[in-house]
mmCIF file of C-alpha atoms in Angstrom:
data_model
loop_
_atom_site.group_PDB
_atom_site.id
_atom_site.type_symbol
_atom_site.label_atom_id
_atom_site.label_comp_id
_atom_site.label_asym_id
_atom_site.label_seq_id
_atom_site.Cartn_x
_atom_site.Cartn_y
_atom_site.Cartn_z
ATOM 1 C CA MET A 18 -10.336 -14.950 1.831
ATOM 2 C CA LEU A 19 -10.405 -13.157 5.158
ATOM 3 C CA THR A 20 -12.961 -10.383 5.537
ATOM 4 C CA ILE A 21 -12.421 -7.795 8.223
ATOM 5 C CA GLU A 22 -15.300 -5.818 9.676
ATOM 6 C CA LYS A 23 -15.298 -2.232 8.425
ATOM 7 C CA LYS A 24 -14.871 0.308 11.205
ATOM 8 C CA THR A 25 -14.022 3.953 10.767
ATOM 9 C CA LEU A 26 -12.050 5.891 13.348
ATOM 10 C CA LYS A 27 -12.954 9.540 12.957
ATOM 11 C CA VAL A 28 -10.791 10.894 15.711
ATOM 12 C CA GLY A 29 -9.710 14.074 13.940
ATOM 13 C CA LYS A 30 -5.978 13.609 14.420
ATOM 14 C CA TYR A 31 -3.028 11.815 12.926
ATOM 15 C CA VAL A 32 -0.658 9.284 14.453
ATOM 16 C CA SER A 33 2.663 10.532 15.746
ATOM 17 C CA THR A 34 5.960 10.370 13.888
ATOM 18 C CA GLU A 35 7.141 7.951 16.573
ATOM 19 C CA HIS A 36 4.250 5.587 15.783
ATOM 20 C CA VAL A 37 4.971 5.787 12.033
ATOM 21 C CA ASN A 38 8.667 5.051 12.611
ATOM 22 C CA THR A 39 7.812 2.113 14.887
ATOM 23 C CA VAL A 40 5.438 0.401 12.458
ATOM 24 C CA ILE A 41 7.781 0.955 9.490
ATOM 25 C CA ARG A 42 10.722 -0.460 11.467
ATOM 26 C CA THR A 43 8.596 -3.449 12.524
ATOM 27 C CA TYR A 44 7.541 -4.058 8.925
ATOM 28 C CA LYS A 45 11.139 -3.955 7.707
ATOM 29 C CA GLN A 46 12.311 -6.376 10.394
ATOM 30 C CA GLU A 47 9.385 -8.804 10.315
ATOM 31 C CA ARG A 48 8.248 -8.793 6.675
ATOM 32 C CA TRP A 49 10.452 -6.835 4.248
ATOM 33 C CA VAL A 50 13.716 -8.706 4.813
ATOM 34 C CA GLN A 51 12.043 -12.088 4.296
ATOM 35 C CA ASN A 52 10.069 -10.851 1.263
ATOM 36 C CA SER A 53 13.250 -9.458 -0.311
ATOM 37 C CA GLU A 54 15.149 -12.690 0.284
ATOM 38 C CA ARG A 55 12.289 -14.744 -1.175
ATOM 39 C CA ILE A 56 12.037 -12.731 -4.418
ATOM 40 C CA GLY A 57 15.796 -12.257 -4.774
ATOM 41 C CA LYS A 58 15.781 -8.435 -4.790
ATOM 42 C CA GLU A 59 14.660 -5.619 -2.517
ATOM 43 C CA ASP A 60 10.891 -5.617 -2.211
ATOM 44 C CA SER A 61 8.864 -2.414 -2.303
ATOM 45 C CA LEU A 62 8.910 -0.245 0.791
ATOM 46 C CA THR A 63 6.515 2.434 -0.430
ATOM 47 C CA VAL A 64 3.800 3.173 -2.954
ATOM 48 C CA TRP A 65 3.427 6.737 -4.241
ATOM 49 C CA TYR A 66 0.458 8.481 -5.870
ATOM 50 C CA SER A 67 0.335 12.142 -6.830
ATOM 51 C CA ILE A 68 -2.318 14.386 -5.287
ATOM 52 C CA GLU A 69 -3.816 14.693 -8.779
ATOM 53 C CA GLU A 70 -4.129 10.904 -9.135
ATOM 54 C CA LEU A 71 -5.721 10.591 -5.690
ATOM 55 C CA GLU A 72 -8.181 13.392 -6.398
ATOM 56 C CA GLU A 73 -9.134 11.782 -9.716
ATOM 57 C CA PHE A 74 -9.595 8.402 -8.036
ATOM 58 C CA LEU A 75 -11.761 9.914 -5.298
ATOM 59 C CA ALA A 76 -13.862 11.837 -7.832
ATOM 60 C CA THR A 77 -14.468 8.602 -9.762
ATOM 61 C CA ALA A 78 -15.326 6.757 -6.550
ATOM 62 C CA LYS A 79 -17.811 9.465 -5.567
ATOM 63 C CA ARG A 80 -19.447 9.337 -9.018
ATOM 64 C CA HIS A 81 -20.012 5.635 -8.426
ATOM 65 C CA SER A 82 -21.496 6.291 -4.939
ATOM 66 C CA ALA A 83 -18.559 4.811 -3.035
ATOM 67 C CA ASP A 84 -18.573 5.397 0.706
ATOM 68 C CA GLY A 85 -14.888 4.712 1.232
ATOM 69 C CA VAL A 86 -11.677 3.343 -0.237
ATOM 70 C CA LYS A 87 -10.198 -0.067 0.490
ATOM 71 C CA PHE A 88 -6.408 -0.426 0.185
ATOM 72 C CA CYS A 89 -5.544 -4.001 -0.761
ATOM 73 C CA PHE A 90 -2.070 -5.485 -0.508
ATOM 74 C CA ALA A 91 -1.028 -7.033 -3.812
ATOM 75 C CA ALA A 92 2.008 -8.293 -5.721
ATOM 76 C CA TYR A 93 3.065 -7.981 -9.332
ATOM 77 C CA PRO A 94 3.392 -11.299 -11.191
ATOM 78 C CA GLU A 95 6.903 -12.691 -11.633
ATOM 79 C CA ASN A 96 6.584 -12.203 -15.412
ATOM 80 C CA TYR A 97 5.317 -8.581 -15.300
ATOM 81 C CA ALA A 98 6.516 -7.357 -18.710
ATOM 82 C CA GLU A 99 5.078 -3.833 -18.527
ATOM 83 C CA ARG A 100 7.583 -2.779 -15.842
ATOM 84 C CA PRO A 101 10.047 -5.664 -15.327
ATOM 85 C CA GLU A 102 11.665 -3.935 -12.325
ATOM 86 C CA TYR A 103 8.312 -4.342 -10.495
ATOM 87 C CA ALA A 104 8.086 -8.111 -11.164
ATOM 88 C CA GLY A 105 7.463 -10.009 -7.933
ATOM 89 C CA ARG A 106 7.345 -6.880 -5.768
ATOM 90 C CA GLN A 107 4.471 -5.966 -3.533
ATOM 91 C CA THR A 108 2.168 -2.998 -4.059
ATOM 92 C CA ILE A 109 -1.234 -1.753 -3.025
ATOM 93 C CA VAL A 110 -4.366 -1.261 -5.060
ATOM 94 C CA MET A 111 -7.231 1.042 -4.189
ATOM 95 C CA VAL A 112 -10.752 -0.333 -4.527
#
């Protein structure tokens, strides 16, 4: 497993729309097409959480003295019975 040094960038601003469009386009061209071909259906392009779910997650993390949130790339198993349409697709999990 690869561990990456934790660094926080507290610059007080967001990236531009142009940057967002560039990295999404790059992802689609360099990863998404191949992932979709490999699993035989369109892979996930987004993950959505409601504000309420995020607030609840952050409140729980704070109660457990967390100092941040790690977003891990993940994939549903091929035999994911709970939501079969998700089987094999990628997702993220928050830790």
